mmCIF file of C-alpha atoms and ligand atoms in Angstrom:
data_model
loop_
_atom_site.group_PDB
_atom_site.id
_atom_site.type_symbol
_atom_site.label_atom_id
_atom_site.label_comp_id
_atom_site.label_asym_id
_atom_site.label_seq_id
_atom_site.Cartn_x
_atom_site.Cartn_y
_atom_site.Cartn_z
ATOM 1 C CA UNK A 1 0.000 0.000 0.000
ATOM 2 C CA UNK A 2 0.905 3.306 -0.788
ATOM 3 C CA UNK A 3 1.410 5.351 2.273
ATOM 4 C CA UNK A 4 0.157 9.217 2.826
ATOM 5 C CA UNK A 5 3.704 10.469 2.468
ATOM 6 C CA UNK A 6 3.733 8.958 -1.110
ATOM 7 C CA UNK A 7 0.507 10.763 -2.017
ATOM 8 C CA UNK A 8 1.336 13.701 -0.461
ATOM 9 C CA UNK A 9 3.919 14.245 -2.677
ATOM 10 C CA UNK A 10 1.998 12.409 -5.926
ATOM 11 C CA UNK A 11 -0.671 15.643 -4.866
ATOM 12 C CA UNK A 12 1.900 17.896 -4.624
ATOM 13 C CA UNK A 13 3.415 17.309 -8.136
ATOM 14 C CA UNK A 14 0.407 17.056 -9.966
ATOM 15 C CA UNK A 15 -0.349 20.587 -8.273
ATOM 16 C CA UNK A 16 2.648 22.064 -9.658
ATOM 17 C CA UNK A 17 2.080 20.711 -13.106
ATOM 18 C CA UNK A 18 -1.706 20.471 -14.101
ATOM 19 C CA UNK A 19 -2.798 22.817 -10.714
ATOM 20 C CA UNK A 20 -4.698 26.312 -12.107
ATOM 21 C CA UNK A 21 -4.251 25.077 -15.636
ATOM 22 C CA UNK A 22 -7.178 24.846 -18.446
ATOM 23 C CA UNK A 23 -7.687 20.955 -19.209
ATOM 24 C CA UNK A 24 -7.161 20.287 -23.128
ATOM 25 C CA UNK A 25 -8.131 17.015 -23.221
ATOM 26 C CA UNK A 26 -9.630 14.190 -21.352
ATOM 27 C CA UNK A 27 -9.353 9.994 -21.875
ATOM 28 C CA UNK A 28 -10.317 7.513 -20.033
ATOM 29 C CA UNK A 29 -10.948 3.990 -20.371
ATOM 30 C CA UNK A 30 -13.025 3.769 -17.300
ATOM 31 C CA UNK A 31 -16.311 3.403 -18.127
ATOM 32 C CA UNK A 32 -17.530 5.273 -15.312
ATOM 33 C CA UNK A 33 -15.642 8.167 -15.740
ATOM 34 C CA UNK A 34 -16.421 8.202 -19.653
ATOM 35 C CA UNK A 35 -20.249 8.240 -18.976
ATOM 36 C CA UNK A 36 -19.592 11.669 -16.645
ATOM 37 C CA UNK A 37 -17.229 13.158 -19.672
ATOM 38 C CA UNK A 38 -19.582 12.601 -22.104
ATOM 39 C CA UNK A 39 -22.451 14.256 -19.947
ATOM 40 C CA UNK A 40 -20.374 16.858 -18.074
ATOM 41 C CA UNK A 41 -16.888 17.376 -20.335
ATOM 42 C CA UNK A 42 -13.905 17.835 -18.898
ATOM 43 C CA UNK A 43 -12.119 18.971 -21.760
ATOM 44 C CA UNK A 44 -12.419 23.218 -21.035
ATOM 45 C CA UNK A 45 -12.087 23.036 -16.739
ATOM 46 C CA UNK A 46 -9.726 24.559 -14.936
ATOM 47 C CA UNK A 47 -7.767 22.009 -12.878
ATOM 48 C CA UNK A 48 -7.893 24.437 -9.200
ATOM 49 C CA UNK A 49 -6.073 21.807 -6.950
ATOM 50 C CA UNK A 50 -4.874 18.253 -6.142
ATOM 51 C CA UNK A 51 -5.269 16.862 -2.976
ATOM 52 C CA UNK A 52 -3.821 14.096 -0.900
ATOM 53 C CA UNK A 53 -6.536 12.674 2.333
ATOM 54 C CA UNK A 54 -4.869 10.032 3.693
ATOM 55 C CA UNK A 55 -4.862 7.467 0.915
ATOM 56 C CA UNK A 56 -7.074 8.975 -1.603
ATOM 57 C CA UNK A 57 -5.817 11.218 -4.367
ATOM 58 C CA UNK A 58 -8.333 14.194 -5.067
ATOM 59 C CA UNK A 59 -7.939 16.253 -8.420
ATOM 60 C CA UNK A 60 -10.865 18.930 -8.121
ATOM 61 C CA UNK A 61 -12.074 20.660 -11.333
ATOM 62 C CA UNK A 62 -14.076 24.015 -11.744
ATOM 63 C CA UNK A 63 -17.470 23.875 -12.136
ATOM 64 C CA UNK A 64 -18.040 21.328 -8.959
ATOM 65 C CA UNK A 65 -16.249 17.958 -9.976
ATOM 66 C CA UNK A 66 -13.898 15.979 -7.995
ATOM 67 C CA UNK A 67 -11.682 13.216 -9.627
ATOM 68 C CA UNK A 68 -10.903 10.786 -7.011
ATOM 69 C CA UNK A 69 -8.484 7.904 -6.986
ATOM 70 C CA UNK A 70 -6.628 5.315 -5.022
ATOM 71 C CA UNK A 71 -4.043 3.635 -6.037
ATOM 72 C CA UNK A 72 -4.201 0.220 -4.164
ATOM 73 C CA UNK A 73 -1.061 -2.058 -4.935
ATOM 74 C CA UNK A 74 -0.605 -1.447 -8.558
ATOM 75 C CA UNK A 75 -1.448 2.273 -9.551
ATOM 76 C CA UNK A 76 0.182 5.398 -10.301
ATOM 77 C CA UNK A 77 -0.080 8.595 -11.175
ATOM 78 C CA UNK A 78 2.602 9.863 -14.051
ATOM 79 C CA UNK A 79 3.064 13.200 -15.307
ATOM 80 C CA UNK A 80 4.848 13.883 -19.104
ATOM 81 C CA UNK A 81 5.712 16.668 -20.666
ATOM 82 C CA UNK A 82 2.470 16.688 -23.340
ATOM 83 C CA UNK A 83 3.387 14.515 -26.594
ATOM 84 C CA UNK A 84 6.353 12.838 -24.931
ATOM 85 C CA UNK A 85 6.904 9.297 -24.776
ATOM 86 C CA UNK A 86 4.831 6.749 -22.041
ATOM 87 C CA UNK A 87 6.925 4.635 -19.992
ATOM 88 C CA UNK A 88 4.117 2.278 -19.406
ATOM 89 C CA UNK A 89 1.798 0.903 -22.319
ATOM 90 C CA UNK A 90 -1.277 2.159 -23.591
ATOM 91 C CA UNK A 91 -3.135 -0.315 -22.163
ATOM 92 C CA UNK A 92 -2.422 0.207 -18.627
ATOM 93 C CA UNK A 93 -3.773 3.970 -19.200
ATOM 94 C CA UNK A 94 -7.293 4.592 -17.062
ATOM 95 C CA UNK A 95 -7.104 8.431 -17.572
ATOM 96 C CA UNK A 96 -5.105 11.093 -18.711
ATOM 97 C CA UNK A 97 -5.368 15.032 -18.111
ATOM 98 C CA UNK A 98 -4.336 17.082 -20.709
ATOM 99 C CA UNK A 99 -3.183 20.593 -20.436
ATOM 100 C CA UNK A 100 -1.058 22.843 -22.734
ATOM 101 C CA UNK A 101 2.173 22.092 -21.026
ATOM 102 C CA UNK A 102 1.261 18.500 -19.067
ATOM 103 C CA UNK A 103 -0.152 15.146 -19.329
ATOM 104 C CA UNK A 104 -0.837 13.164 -15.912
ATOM 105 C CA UNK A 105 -1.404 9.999 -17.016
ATOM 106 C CA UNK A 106 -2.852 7.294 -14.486
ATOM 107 C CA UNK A 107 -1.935 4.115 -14.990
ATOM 108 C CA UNK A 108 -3.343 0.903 -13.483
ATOM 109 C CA UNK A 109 -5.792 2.850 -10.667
ATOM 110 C CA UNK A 110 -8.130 0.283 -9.814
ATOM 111 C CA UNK A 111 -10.395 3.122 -8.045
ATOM 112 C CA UNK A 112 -11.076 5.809 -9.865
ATOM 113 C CA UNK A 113 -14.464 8.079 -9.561
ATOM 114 C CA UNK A 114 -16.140 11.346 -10.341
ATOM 115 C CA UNK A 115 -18.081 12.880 -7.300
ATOM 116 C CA UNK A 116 -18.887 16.528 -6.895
ATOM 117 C CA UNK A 117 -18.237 18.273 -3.543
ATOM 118 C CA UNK A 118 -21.818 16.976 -2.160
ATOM 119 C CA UNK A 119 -21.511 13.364 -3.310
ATOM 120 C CA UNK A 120 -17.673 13.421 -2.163
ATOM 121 C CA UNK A 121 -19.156 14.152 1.318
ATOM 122 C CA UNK A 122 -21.806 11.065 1.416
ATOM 123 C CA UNK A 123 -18.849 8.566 0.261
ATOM 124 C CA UNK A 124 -18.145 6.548 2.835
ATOM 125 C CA UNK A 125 -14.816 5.012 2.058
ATOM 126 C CA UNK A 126 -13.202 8.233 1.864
ATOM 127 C CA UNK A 127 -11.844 9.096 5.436
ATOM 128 C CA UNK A 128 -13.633 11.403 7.027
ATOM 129 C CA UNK A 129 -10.163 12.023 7.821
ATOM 130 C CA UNK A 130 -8.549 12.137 11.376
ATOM 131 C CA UNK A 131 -5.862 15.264 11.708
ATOM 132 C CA UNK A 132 -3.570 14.981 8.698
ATOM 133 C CA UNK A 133 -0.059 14.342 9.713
ATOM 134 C CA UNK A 134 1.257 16.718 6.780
ATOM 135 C CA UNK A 135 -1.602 19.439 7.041
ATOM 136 C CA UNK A 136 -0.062 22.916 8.060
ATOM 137 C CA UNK A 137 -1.893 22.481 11.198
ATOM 138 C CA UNK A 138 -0.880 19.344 13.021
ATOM 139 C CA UNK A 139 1.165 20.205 16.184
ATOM 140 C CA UNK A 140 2.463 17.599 18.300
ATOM 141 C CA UNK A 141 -0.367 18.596 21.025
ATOM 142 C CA UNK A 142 -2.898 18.234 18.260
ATOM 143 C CA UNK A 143 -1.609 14.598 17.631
ATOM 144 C CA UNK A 144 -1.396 13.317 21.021
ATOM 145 C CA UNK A 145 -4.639 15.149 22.031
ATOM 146 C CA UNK A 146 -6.176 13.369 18.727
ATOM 147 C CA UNK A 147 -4.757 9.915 20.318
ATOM 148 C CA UNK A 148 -5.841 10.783 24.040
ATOM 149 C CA UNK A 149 -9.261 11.191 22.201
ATOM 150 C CA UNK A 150 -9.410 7.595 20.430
ATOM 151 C CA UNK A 151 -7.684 5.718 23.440
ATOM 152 C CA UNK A 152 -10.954 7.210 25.802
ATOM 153 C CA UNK A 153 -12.791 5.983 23.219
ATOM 154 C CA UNK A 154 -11.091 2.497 22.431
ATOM 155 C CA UNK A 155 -9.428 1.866 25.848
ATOM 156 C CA UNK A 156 -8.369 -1.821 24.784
ATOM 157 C CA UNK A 157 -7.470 -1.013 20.792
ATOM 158 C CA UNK A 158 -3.682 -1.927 20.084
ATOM 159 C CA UNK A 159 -1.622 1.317 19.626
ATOM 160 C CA UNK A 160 -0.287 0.262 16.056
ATOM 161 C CA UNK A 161 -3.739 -0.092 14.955
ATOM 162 C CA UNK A 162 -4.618 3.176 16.386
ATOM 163 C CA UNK A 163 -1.487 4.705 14.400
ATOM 164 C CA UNK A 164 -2.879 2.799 10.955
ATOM 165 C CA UNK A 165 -6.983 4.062 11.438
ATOM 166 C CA UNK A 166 -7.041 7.085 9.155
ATOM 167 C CA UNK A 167 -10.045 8.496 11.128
ATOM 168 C CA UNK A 168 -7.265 8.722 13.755
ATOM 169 C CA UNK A 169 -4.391 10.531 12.368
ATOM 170 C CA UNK A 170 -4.642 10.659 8.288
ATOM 171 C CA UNK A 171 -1.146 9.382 6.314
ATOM 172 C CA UNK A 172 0.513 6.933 8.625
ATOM 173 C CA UNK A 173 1.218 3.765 6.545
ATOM 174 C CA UNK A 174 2.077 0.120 7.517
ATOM 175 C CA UNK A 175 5.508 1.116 7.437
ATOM 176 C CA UNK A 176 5.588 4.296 9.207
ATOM 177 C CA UNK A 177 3.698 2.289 11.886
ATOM 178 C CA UNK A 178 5.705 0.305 12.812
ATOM 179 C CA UNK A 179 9.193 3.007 13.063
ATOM 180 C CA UNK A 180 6.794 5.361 14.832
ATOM 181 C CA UNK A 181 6.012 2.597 17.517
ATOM 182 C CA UNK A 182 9.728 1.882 17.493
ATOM 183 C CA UNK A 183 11.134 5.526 17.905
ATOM 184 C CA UNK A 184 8.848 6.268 20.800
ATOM 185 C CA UNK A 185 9.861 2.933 23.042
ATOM 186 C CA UNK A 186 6.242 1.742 22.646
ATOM 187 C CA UNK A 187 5.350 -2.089 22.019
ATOM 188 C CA UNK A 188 3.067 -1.790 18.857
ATOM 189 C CA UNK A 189 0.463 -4.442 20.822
ATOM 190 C CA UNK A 190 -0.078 -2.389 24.172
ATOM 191 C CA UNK A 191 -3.484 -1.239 24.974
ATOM 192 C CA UNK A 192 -4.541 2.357 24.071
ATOM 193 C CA UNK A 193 -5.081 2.684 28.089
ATOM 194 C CA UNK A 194 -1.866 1.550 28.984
ATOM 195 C CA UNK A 195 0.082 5.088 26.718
ATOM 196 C CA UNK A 196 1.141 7.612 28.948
ATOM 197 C CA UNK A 197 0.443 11.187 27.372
ATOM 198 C CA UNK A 198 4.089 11.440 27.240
ATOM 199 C CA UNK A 199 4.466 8.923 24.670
ATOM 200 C CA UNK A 200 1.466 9.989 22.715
ATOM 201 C CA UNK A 201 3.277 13.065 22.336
ATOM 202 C CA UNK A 202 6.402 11.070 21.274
ATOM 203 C CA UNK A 203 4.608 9.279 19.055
ATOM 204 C CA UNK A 204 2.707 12.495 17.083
ATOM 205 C CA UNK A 205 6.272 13.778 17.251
ATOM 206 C CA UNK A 206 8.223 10.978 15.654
ATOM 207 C CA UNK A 207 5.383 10.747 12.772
ATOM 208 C CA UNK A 208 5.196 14.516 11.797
ATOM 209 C CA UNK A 209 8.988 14.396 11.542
ATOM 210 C CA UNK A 210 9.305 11.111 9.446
ATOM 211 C CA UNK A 211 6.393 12.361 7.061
ATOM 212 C CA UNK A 212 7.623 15.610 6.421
ATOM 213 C CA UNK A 213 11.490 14.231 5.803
ATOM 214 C CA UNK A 214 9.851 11.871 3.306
ATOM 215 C CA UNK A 215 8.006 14.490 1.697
ATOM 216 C CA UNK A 216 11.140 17.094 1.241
ATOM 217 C CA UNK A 217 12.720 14.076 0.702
ATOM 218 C CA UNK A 218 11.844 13.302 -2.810
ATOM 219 C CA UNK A 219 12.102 16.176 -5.810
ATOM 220 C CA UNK A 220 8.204 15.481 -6.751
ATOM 221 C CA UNK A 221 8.822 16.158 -10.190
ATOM 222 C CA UNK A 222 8.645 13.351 -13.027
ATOM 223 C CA UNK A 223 7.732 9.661 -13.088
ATOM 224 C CA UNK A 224 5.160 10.035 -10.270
ATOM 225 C CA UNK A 225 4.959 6.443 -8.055
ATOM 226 C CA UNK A 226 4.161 5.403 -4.684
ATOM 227 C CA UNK A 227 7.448 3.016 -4.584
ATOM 228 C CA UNK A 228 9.764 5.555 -2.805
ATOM 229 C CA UNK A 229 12.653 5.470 -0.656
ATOM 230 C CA UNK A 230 11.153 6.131 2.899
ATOM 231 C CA UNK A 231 13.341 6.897 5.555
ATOM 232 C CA UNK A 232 13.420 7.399 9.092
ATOM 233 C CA UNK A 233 16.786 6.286 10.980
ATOM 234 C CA UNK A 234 18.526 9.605 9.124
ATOM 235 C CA UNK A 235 20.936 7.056 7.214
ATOM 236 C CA UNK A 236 20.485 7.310 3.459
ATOM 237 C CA UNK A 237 22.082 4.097 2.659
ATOM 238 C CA UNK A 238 19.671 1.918 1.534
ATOM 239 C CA UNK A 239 20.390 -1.222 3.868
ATOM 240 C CA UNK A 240 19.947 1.254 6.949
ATOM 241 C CA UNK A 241 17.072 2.985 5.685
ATOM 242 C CA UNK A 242 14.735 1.805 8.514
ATOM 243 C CA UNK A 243 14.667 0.513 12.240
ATOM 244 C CA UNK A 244 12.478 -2.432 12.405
ATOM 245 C CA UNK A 245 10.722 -2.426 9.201
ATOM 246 C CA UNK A 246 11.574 -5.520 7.246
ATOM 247 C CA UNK A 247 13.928 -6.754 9.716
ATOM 248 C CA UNK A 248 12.490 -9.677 11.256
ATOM 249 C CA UNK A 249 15.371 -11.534 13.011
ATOM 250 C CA UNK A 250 18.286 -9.044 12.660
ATOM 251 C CA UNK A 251 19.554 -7.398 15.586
ATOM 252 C CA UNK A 252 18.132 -4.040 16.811
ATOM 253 C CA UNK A 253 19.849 -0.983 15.681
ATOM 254 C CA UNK A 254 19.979 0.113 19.152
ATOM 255 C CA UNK A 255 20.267 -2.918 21.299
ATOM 256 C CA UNK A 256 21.483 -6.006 19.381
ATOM 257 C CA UNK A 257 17.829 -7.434 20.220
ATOM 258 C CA UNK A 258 16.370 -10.037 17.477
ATOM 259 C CA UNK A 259 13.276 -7.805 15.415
ATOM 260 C CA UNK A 260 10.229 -9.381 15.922
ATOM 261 C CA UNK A 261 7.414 -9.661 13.338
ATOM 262 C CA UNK A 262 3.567 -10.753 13.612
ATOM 263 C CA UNK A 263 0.487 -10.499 11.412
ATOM 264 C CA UNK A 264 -1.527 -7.464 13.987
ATOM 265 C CA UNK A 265 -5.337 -6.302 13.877
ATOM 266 C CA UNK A 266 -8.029 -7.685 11.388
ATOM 267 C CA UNK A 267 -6.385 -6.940 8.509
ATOM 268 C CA UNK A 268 -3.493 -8.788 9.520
ATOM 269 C CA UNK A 269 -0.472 -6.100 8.547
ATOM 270 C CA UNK A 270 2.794 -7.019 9.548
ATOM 271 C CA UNK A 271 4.208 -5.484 12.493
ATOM 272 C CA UNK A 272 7.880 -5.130 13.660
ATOM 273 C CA UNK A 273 9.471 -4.127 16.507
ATOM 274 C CA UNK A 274 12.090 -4.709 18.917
ATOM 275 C CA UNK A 275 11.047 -7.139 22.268
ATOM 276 C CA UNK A 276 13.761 -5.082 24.607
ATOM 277 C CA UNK A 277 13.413 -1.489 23.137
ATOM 278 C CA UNK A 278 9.542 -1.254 22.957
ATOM 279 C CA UNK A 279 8.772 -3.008 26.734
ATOM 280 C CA UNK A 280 5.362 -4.692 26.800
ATOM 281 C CA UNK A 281 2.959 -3.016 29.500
ATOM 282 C CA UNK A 282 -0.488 -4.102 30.306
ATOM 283 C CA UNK A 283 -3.090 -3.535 32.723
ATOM 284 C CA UNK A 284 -3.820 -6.874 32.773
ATOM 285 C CA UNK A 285 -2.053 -10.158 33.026
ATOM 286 C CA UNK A 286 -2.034 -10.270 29.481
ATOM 287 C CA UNK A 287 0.961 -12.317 28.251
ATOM 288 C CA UNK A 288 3.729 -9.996 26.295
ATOM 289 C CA UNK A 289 2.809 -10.870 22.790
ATOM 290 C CA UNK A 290 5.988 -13.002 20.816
ATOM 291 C CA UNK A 291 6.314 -12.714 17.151
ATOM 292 C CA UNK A 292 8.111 -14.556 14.743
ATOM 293 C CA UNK A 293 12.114 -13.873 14.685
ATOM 294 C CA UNK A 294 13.320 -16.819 11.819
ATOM 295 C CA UNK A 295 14.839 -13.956 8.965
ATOM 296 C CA UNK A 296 12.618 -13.936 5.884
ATOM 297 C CA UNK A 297 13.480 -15.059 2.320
ATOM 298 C CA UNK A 298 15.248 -11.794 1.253
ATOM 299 C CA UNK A 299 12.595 -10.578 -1.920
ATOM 300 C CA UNK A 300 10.482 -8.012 -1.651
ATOM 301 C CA UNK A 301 8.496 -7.029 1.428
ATOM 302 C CA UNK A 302 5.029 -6.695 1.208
ATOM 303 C CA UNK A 303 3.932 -3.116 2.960
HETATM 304 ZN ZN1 ZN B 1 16.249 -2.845 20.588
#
């Protein structure tokens, strides 16, 4: 899965290319999307901005029409100079905005819609999102206050869940998860009731700092593509990229501790962490949850 930092940035350089320019031309070969062209053209808007919420890219048009996507495991958004060559075949296109200057071409979105402002609101599936980790107003009080909120809500919800619900805080991914939980010192499985204020704090902290270094991070311009480089131990080398993510059964960065790793919440995401550095803490006699330390086939991890 993509994660918010990825769109963030996919929003941002659409913004700078297509943003507060007239659309040329329109294609699709969504049918969906076709039916709304061919009743309500395209071709003639102004593109006025592109917008990231948590997962969901939103490309809003004058004249009250929202183009939303989401990207899932296989899509992306690419933006070419208009006329030059595709890197990816015609046959992978779903739409492409035209301008005088740009084409952003999406390739492979398996979600793709039209709503306008008052249908965009009734969608369900679209976070109402929690407090955006990149917006210009999330403060490290607003985070942990936003977490204080959910944990007196959802006393016995596991923290890494809590970090992964987008009607929580909006843009934390399955990897970001998991480093956040590890910077802060706090075992990804404890209860909501058992984090002190202190390390909700931490927490909101170590998130709005790996999000926005992400974000600056990449140049934004070009191939547009939610495979990036993330970051968050400070060390640019690729191998040393990350503190627990991925590294099930090498030592800890900080303590020499084996990396855990275990399937958490319903959706089963992998989580990672370190059994020394990240202390288990429960009200009750739960047992310390034990994950699996054996080192992976080296391959790709799945996010
Ligand atoms: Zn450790």
């Amino acid at each position: 899965m993509p994660e918010g930092d990825t769109i963030y940035r996919a929003a941002r350089a659409l913004n700078r290319a297509i943003g507060g320019q007239v659309v040329t031309g329109f294609e699709t070969a969504l049918a969906p999307l076709a039916r709304v062209n061919d009743d309500t053209p395209i071709t003639g808007r102004t593109v006025t901005h592109v917008e990231a919420r948590g997962k969901w890219l939103l490309i809003h048009f004058s004249g009250d029409l929202i183009l939303v996507t989401h990207m899932l495991m296989s899509g992306s958004w690419h933006i070419y100079r208009t006329g030059a060559l595709w890197r990816l075949g015609r046959s992978r296109m779903r739409a492409v905005i035209r301008t005088a200057e740009w084409e952003a071409v999406a390739f492979n979105v398996p979600v793709a819609r039209f709503h306008t402002a008052r249908s965009l609101e009734r969608y369900s599936q679209i976070p109402k999102l929690g407090l955006d980790v990149l917006a210009e107003g999330f403060t490290v009080e607003t985070g942990a206050r936003r977490l204080a909120e959910f944990a007196a809500a959802n006393p016995k919800a596991e923290i890494a869940v809590a970090l992964l619900n987008q009607r929580v805080l909006a843009g934390l991914g399955n990897v970001y998860k998991s480093e956040v939980a590890f910077s802060a010192g706090v075992n990804p499985f404890r209860a909501m009731e058992t984090i002190t204020p202190g390390e909700m704090a931490q927490m909101a902290e170590f998130a709005q700092r790996y999000m926005k270094a992400n974000v600056l991070d990449g140049s934004g311009d070009g191939i547009v593509t939610y495979f990036g480089n993330r970051r968050t131990t400070g060390n640019s080398n690729r191998d040393e990229r990350l503190w627990v993510y991925g590294r099930q059964g090498q030592e800890c960065r900080r303590c020499g501790a084996a990396i855990m790793m275990r399937k958490q919440g319903e959706q089963a995401r992998s989580t990672y962490w370190c059994p020394s550095c990240q202390p288990w803490i429960a009200l009750d006699p739960t047992p310390a949850p034990v994950g699996r330390t054996g080192v992976v086939r080296r391959g790709k991890v799945g996010c």
